[in-house]
XYZ file of C-alpha atoms in Angstrom:
459
model
C -94.544 -127.179 80.882
C -98.373 -127.339 81.006
C -98.619 -123.558 80.591
C -96.339 -123.755 77.535
C -98.551 -126.451 76.015
C -101.670 -124.323 76.545
C -99.973 -121.273 75.041
C -98.856 -123.258 71.965
C -102.416 -124.483 71.440
C -103.679 -120.903 71.521
C -101.133 -119.590 68.992
C -102.527 -119.761 65.483
C -99.627 -119.859 63.045
C -100.602 -121.769 59.871
C -97.138 -121.471 58.369
C -95.348 -122.980 61.343
C -96.393 -126.554 60.651
C -97.845 -126.358 57.184
C -95.484 -128.961 55.786
C -93.999 -131.957 57.513
C -90.220 -132.022 57.226
C -87.880 -134.963 57.674
C -84.716 -133.898 59.510
C -81.403 -135.562 58.796
C -80.230 -138.444 60.945
C -77.452 -136.432 62.613
C -79.722 -133.469 63.328
C -82.467 -135.705 64.697
C -80.174 -137.691 66.996
C -78.473 -134.510 68.204
C -81.574 -132.471 69.043
C -84.371 -134.937 69.794
C -83.379 -135.608 73.391
C -83.010 -131.883 74.074
C -86.674 -131.141 73.312
C -89.644 -131.124 75.663
C -93.158 -132.303 74.958
C -94.424 -128.725 74.521
C -92.090 -128.354 71.503
C -94.299 -130.809 69.630
C -97.591 -129.005 70.404
C -99.044 -126.437 68.009
C -102.380 -124.896 67.065
C -103.045 -127.866 64.791
C -102.970 -130.186 67.806
C -106.461 -128.928 68.585
C -107.707 -131.230 65.843
C -107.474 -134.041 68.405
C -110.152 -132.349 70.510
C -112.500 -132.128 67.518
C -111.898 -135.743 66.487
C -112.618 -137.044 69.990
C -115.432 -134.545 70.633
C -113.769 -133.137 73.727
C -114.797 -129.837 75.284
C -111.683 -127.643 75.411
C -113.091 -125.076 77.804
C -110.917 -126.398 80.650
C -107.890 -124.992 78.824
C -108.976 -121.505 79.882
C -108.713 -122.445 83.547
C -105.623 -122.873 85.696
C -104.030 -126.350 85.451
C -104.245 -126.738 89.230
C -108.081 -126.802 88.992
C -108.282 -129.372 86.180
C -108.625 -132.314 88.564
C -112.104 -131.098 89.548
C -113.177 -130.141 86.023
C -115.697 -132.498 84.381
C -114.460 -131.721 80.839
C -110.891 -132.577 81.794
C -111.921 -135.831 83.493
C -113.938 -136.828 80.412
C -110.976 -136.035 78.134
C -108.607 -137.962 80.402
C -110.785 -141.086 80.400
C -111.271 -140.796 76.644
C -107.536 -140.682 75.963
C -106.703 -143.504 78.361
C -109.078 -145.837 76.522
C -107.490 -145.188 73.134
C -105.453 -147.928 71.480
C -102.135 -146.615 70.230
C -101.711 -147.816 66.641
C -98.996 -146.599 64.336
C -100.865 -146.610 61.052
C -97.733 -145.839 59.077
C -95.925 -148.837 60.609
C -98.878 -151.137 59.935
C -98.978 -150.060 56.309
C -95.212 -150.522 56.008
C -95.422 -154.091 57.320
C -98.220 -154.880 54.866
C -96.224 -153.342 52.035
C -93.114 -155.388 52.900
C -95.154 -158.589 53.063
C -96.720 -157.940 49.671
C -93.338 -157.013 48.223
C -91.780 -160.224 49.539
C -94.504 -162.346 47.957
C -93.982 -160.578 44.646
C -90.222 -160.960 44.417
C -89.794 -164.418 45.912
C -90.419 -166.004 42.508
C -87.733 -163.921 40.760
C -84.169 -164.952 41.533
C -82.584 -161.658 40.485
C -84.795 -159.590 42.756
C -84.269 -162.070 45.554
C -80.496 -161.710 45.223
C -80.909 -157.940 45.294
C -82.914 -158.197 48.512
C -80.218 -160.373 50.061
C -77.613 -157.777 49.133
C -79.702 -155.148 50.890
C -79.786 -157.328 53.994
C -76.012 -157.742 53.818
C -75.561 -153.985 53.521
C -77.869 -153.416 56.486
C -75.847 -155.923 58.525
C -72.629 -154.132 57.597
C -73.950 -150.632 58.382
C -75.668 -151.698 61.650
C -73.463 -154.434 63.153
C -75.006 -154.022 66.642
C -78.619 -154.328 65.494
C -79.460 -157.425 67.651
C -78.475 -155.386 70.713
C -81.010 -152.684 69.857
C -83.918 -154.690 71.283
C -84.921 -154.595 74.947
C -82.901 -156.578 77.468
C -85.890 -158.748 78.401
C -86.480 -159.667 74.764
C -82.753 -160.282 74.274
C -82.695 -162.738 77.192
C -85.779 -164.485 75.821
C -84.100 -164.991 72.431
C -80.497 -165.725 73.376
C -80.829 -166.818 77.044
C -78.139 -164.298 77.993
C -78.390 -160.679 79.019
C -76.766 -158.095 76.767
C -73.992 -157.516 79.281
C -73.244 -161.216 79.683
C -73.447 -161.798 75.926
C -70.864 -159.082 75.301
C -68.586 -160.713 77.875
C -68.977 -164.024 76.103
C -68.328 -162.433 72.702
C -65.162 -160.824 74.049
C -63.915 -164.254 75.135
C -64.807 -166.345 72.087
C -64.311 -164.008 69.115
C -60.469 -163.995 69.356
C -60.560 -167.726 68.519
C -62.785 -167.233 65.451
C -61.699 -166.586 61.883
C -62.558 -163.013 60.805
C -64.795 -162.500 57.803
C -63.021 -162.552 54.463
C -65.294 -160.090 52.667
C -66.560 -156.703 53.744
C -70.141 -157.936 53.347
C -69.459 -161.233 55.105
C -71.013 -162.321 58.384
C -69.241 -160.852 61.382
C -67.939 -162.970 64.232
C -70.498 -161.516 66.631
C -73.397 -162.507 64.386
C -71.977 -166.026 63.991
C -71.856 -166.454 67.757
C -75.374 -165.049 68.150
C -76.648 -167.502 65.533
C -75.192 -170.400 67.559
C -76.605 -169.025 70.815
C -80.023 -168.682 69.194
C -79.860 -172.300 68.030
C -78.828 -173.551 71.489
C -81.597 -171.535 73.141
C -84.337 -172.431 70.659
C -83.405 -175.956 69.634
C -85.525 -175.742 66.477
C -84.641 -176.247 62.828
C -81.766 -174.244 61.396
C -83.915 -172.547 58.777
C -86.203 -171.106 61.473
C -83.185 -169.761 63.365
C -81.756 -168.074 60.252
C -85.057 -166.485 59.266
C -85.125 -164.409 62.455
C -85.288 -160.682 61.685
C -82.316 -160.130 63.992
C -80.015 -162.552 62.159
C -81.142 -162.936 58.509
C -78.914 -165.821 57.464
C -79.501 -168.956 55.435
C -79.820 -172.507 56.743
C -76.341 -173.409 55.512
C -74.843 -170.463 57.392
C -76.602 -171.539 60.598
C -75.149 -175.038 60.251
C -71.621 -173.686 59.787
C -71.966 -171.244 62.685
C -73.189 -173.919 65.110
C -70.362 -176.298 64.212
C -67.707 -173.585 64.359
C -68.810 -172.246 67.744
C -69.247 -175.757 69.172
C -65.736 -176.764 68.057
C -64.183 -173.654 69.616
C -66.050 -174.075 72.896
C -65.034 -177.742 73.161
C -61.405 -176.949 72.421
C -60.884 -173.893 74.619
C -63.823 -173.431 77.015
C -64.692 -176.879 78.391
C -61.405 -177.139 80.302
C -61.908 -173.579 81.568
C -65.504 -173.689 82.784
C -66.131 -177.394 83.502
C -63.327 -178.523 85.765
C -63.116 -180.667 88.868
C -61.786 -178.788 91.942
C -58.207 -179.935 92.463
C -57.228 -178.250 95.731
C -58.267 -179.316 99.222
C -59.419 -175.771 99.987
C -61.931 -175.742 97.105
C -63.199 -179.237 97.961
C -63.677 -178.289 101.604
C -65.534 -175.102 100.637
C -67.939 -177.075 98.406
C -68.418 -179.712 101.124
C -69.285 -177.084 103.736
C -71.784 -175.351 101.443
C -73.391 -178.671 100.589
C -73.708 -179.506 104.295
C -75.228 -176.093 105.076
C -77.852 -176.603 102.398
C -78.768 -180.292 102.924
C -77.204 -181.318 106.273
C -75.517 -184.237 104.534
C -71.866 -184.653 105.596
C -68.928 -185.192 103.260
C -70.757 -184.588 99.947
C -69.125 -182.460 97.254
C -71.491 -183.194 94.361
C -74.558 -185.002 93.046
C -74.239 -187.323 90.046
C -76.805 -188.620 87.558
C -77.418 -189.092 83.836
C -79.996 -187.588 81.513
C -81.074 -188.495 77.978
C -80.757 -185.977 75.112
C -82.795 -186.889 72.029
C -80.919 -187.190 68.745
C -81.796 -188.203 65.212
C -81.412 -191.814 64.091
C -77.698 -192.535 63.480
C -76.456 -194.647 60.600
C -77.250 -198.340 60.684
C -73.785 -199.472 61.814
C -74.012 -197.657 65.179
C -77.759 -197.262 65.600
C -77.964 -199.936 68.306
C -75.562 -197.954 70.514
C -77.957 -194.994 70.742
C -81.259 -196.816 71.334
C -83.190 -195.243 74.211
C -85.418 -197.240 76.550
C -87.978 -194.415 76.351
C -88.133 -194.725 72.565
C -86.107 -193.227 69.756
C -82.403 -192.517 70.075
C -80.466 -190.454 72.561
C -77.204 -189.543 74.205
C -76.912 -190.567 77.855
C -75.047 -187.642 79.416
C -73.467 -187.989 82.852
C -73.306 -184.788 84.917
C -71.970 -183.913 88.380
C -73.114 -180.629 89.956
C -72.295 -178.855 93.207
C -74.454 -176.985 95.732
C -74.840 -174.020 93.325
C -75.942 -176.140 90.334
C -72.558 -175.534 88.760
C -71.383 -178.481 86.689
C -68.117 -180.006 87.931
C -67.847 -182.876 85.449
C -69.663 -184.124 82.359
C -69.469 -187.030 79.930
C -71.428 -186.922 76.646
C -69.636 -189.740 74.796
C -72.139 -192.559 75.409
C -75.372 -193.484 73.667
C -78.761 -194.150 75.159
C -78.111 -197.889 75.427
C -75.382 -197.389 78.053
C -76.491 -197.705 81.664
C -75.608 -195.035 84.214
C -73.327 -197.426 86.084
C -71.509 -198.394 82.882
C -70.820 -194.748 82.070
C -69.565 -194.203 85.613
C -67.289 -197.234 85.429
C -65.682 -195.915 82.216
C -65.347 -192.303 83.386
C -62.098 -190.604 84.298
C -63.756 -189.168 87.419
C -64.086 -192.652 88.948
C -60.381 -193.266 88.368
C -59.521 -189.927 89.984
C -61.670 -190.514 93.081
C -60.397 -194.085 93.430
C -56.813 -192.868 93.362
C -57.552 -190.173 95.943
C -59.243 -192.705 98.226
C -56.306 -195.109 97.990
C -53.939 -192.234 98.828
C -55.820 -191.568 102.078
C -58.069 -188.693 100.979
C -61.344 -190.166 102.274
C -63.356 -187.137 103.374
C -65.139 -186.349 100.093
C -67.984 -188.247 98.432
C -70.498 -188.028 95.638
C -74.180 -188.799 96.039
C -76.137 -190.795 93.459
C -79.234 -192.929 93.014
C -79.447 -196.703 93.325
C -78.444 -197.141 89.683
C -74.846 -196.563 90.743
C -72.686 -199.061 92.652
C -72.071 -198.401 96.324
C -68.500 -197.183 96.803
C -66.626 -195.502 99.670
C -66.760 -192.220 97.721
C -70.210 -192.708 96.136
C -73.204 -192.773 98.492
C -76.383 -194.494 97.310
C -79.723 -195.047 99.094
C -80.185 -197.997 101.446
C -82.301 -200.647 99.717
C -84.698 -203.116 101.301
C -87.833 -203.313 103.415
C -88.257 -202.863 107.174
C -85.413 -200.381 107.395
C -84.390 -198.905 110.711
C -85.203 -195.343 111.698
C -81.623 -194.274 111.056
C -81.691 -195.761 107.572
C -85.034 -194.128 106.801
C -83.698 -190.763 107.962
C -80.612 -191.321 105.846
C -82.737 -192.079 102.766
C -84.838 -188.943 103.310
C -81.793 -186.683 103.506
C -80.180 -188.557 100.636
C -83.224 -187.988 98.452
C -83.284 -184.259 99.236
C -79.606 -183.832 98.463
C -79.634 -185.982 95.329
C -82.633 -184.100 93.965
C -80.274 -181.173 93.367
C -78.952 -182.855 90.226
C -82.547 -183.178 89.010
C -82.903 -179.446 89.587
C -79.793 -178.921 87.502
C -81.276 -180.949 84.626
C -84.550 -179.048 84.906
C -82.782 -175.702 84.768
C -80.694 -176.819 81.798
C -83.674 -178.034 79.784
C -85.758 -174.957 80.539
C -82.990 -172.512 79.653
C -81.415 -174.427 76.740
C -84.312 -175.758 74.695
C -82.231 -178.003 72.441
C -82.000 -180.283 75.523
C -85.775 -180.462 75.849
C -87.520 -183.772 75.287
C -89.617 -181.998 72.633
C -86.509 -181.223 70.555
C -84.178 -183.509 68.594
C -80.586 -182.729 67.653
C -80.213 -183.326 63.903
C -76.459 -183.950 63.696
C -74.050 -186.851 63.772
C -73.317 -188.220 67.293
C -69.875 -186.585 67.520
C -71.220 -183.110 66.730
C -74.179 -183.671 69.052
C -71.775 -184.449 71.889
C -69.920 -181.195 71.181
C -73.195 -179.255 71.197
C -74.075 -180.777 74.572
C -70.701 -179.785 76.015
C -71.090 -176.267 74.609
C -74.480 -175.842 76.263
C -73.071 -177.067 79.582
C -70.290 -174.479 79.245
C -72.914 -171.762 78.728
C -74.722 -172.965 81.848
C -71.546 -172.646 83.929
C -70.681 -169.329 82.260
C -73.982 -167.859 83.436
C -73.572 -169.182 86.979
C -69.937 -168.034 87.169
C -71.008 -164.461 86.428
C -73.915 -164.762 88.872
C -76.564 -163.950 86.265
C -79.210 -166.640 86.310
C -82.919 -167.217 86.788
C -84.273 -168.016 90.201
C -83.792 -171.738 90.701
C -86.851 -172.038 92.888
C -89.065 -170.944 89.994
C -87.914 -173.785 87.759
C -89.810 -177.041 87.658
C -86.768 -179.253 87.787
C -88.228 -182.619 88.708
C -87.192 -184.349 85.517
C -87.842 -187.900 86.736
C -90.415 -189.162 89.149
C -89.505 -191.634 91.874
C -91.208 -194.374 89.866
C -88.989 -193.656 86.854
C -85.885 -193.676 89.029
C -86.793 -196.978 90.637
C -87.646 -198.472 87.266
C -84.276 -197.456 85.856
C -82.284 -198.626 88.845
C -82.683 -202.396 88.593
C -78.922 -202.741 88.073
C -76.889 -204.596 90.658
C -73.345 -203.418 91.257
C -70.741 -205.798 89.888
C -67.941 -204.392 92.058
C -69.034 -204.587 95.712
C -66.580 -202.861 98.018
C -66.782 -203.928 101.684
C -65.444 -200.583 102.923
C -68.421 -198.852 101.371
C -70.766 -200.293 103.946
C -68.772 -198.532 106.645
C -70.017 -195.273 105.120
C -73.601 -196.384 105.721
C -72.720 -197.206 109.314
C -71.211 -193.755 109.762
C -74.328 -192.282 108.169
C -76.456 -194.288 110.589
C -74.753 -192.559 113.500
C -75.301 -189.157 111.878
C -79.000 -189.665 111.177
C -79.924 -191.538 114.383
C -82.494 -189.401 116.210
């Protein structure tokens, strides 16, 4: 190939490249990948040597001796220090910016531009997938492969577009995914060059996708294991990871910031940290997969109150009364001590066994904090720096939809490394401050669990 390049540089044929031609799209796509780099070299390429003041005498030598040639080494260093700038692209961007500023004040021209965008969306329906996979994950929090799997599952439940220039189902789902991942204002999401939709369209897309995911996907991806075999498998994995016997999940609540509700229900969503929030209860397993969630309560509700009103407590109580007493949850001291809900031992001057129990309990329970950290780093609308600007019912549906996405990623084994995520959402001081609640339903049998734990953790 190098010999061909040198020969092309030596051939002087002014008519070969006297005029730049623009091949058709079909011809370009069909022949571009069949060409080599020497096909793009001609006598006119020598102009680069003159511009950079490079001695071209090394071209007369054999390519195998170039490594020891001073002219070649100088040319190599000169080229490596160049900044690659596409002047045509830079001018095109400047032209588009100036054009946009000119036409934004004229409604007719603006409508024409929007029609051009619609036509582009119709001709290139897969344009968002044209970017790199790393950039795609950064924008939508899903890889291209996983996003296509998700689109294949959700689009059959969506209403097809009514007009030929309407927004496709794929774009509507991508708009919702972008909103979940970014958590910013709808107008900013729609103004993305990959989506090009208005604020009203973003609002409709988010609500439509959230409704579908709550109706069809929550029961599919967030479900409590019903069989003994699945419960035993989770219990064994949890024990292998934390050496804590009998645990099938860690439970806790986290606050999701929301806008101020209407005056009649505002007091229900007051948050002790300021503002308003949803207090979302989550149970996760050893793999950070969510087994149960409850996003129906406001920030005023205490963790123990949400637990007392949850269907999961009723289910575990019924299983315990029926003799199934080998499976437990693990929670902080804000929850009441129950035979199937292990909490830390409170008090001073604890025994060695109790101290060992608390240490292992803290390590195992921290897994739910890791789950919250991973959620809020991947899905930015959960971040404390974001605020959901919807009514409480829609906000609860958005929360459930994001939890479904979290489980969807884990189910297909495509996720970020958990160890790289700073998932300590609450410090120990915050946990102790929040856990000044005394259980109103003491169960004597629960203390037998602590006695069994004392035997396990006695050195």
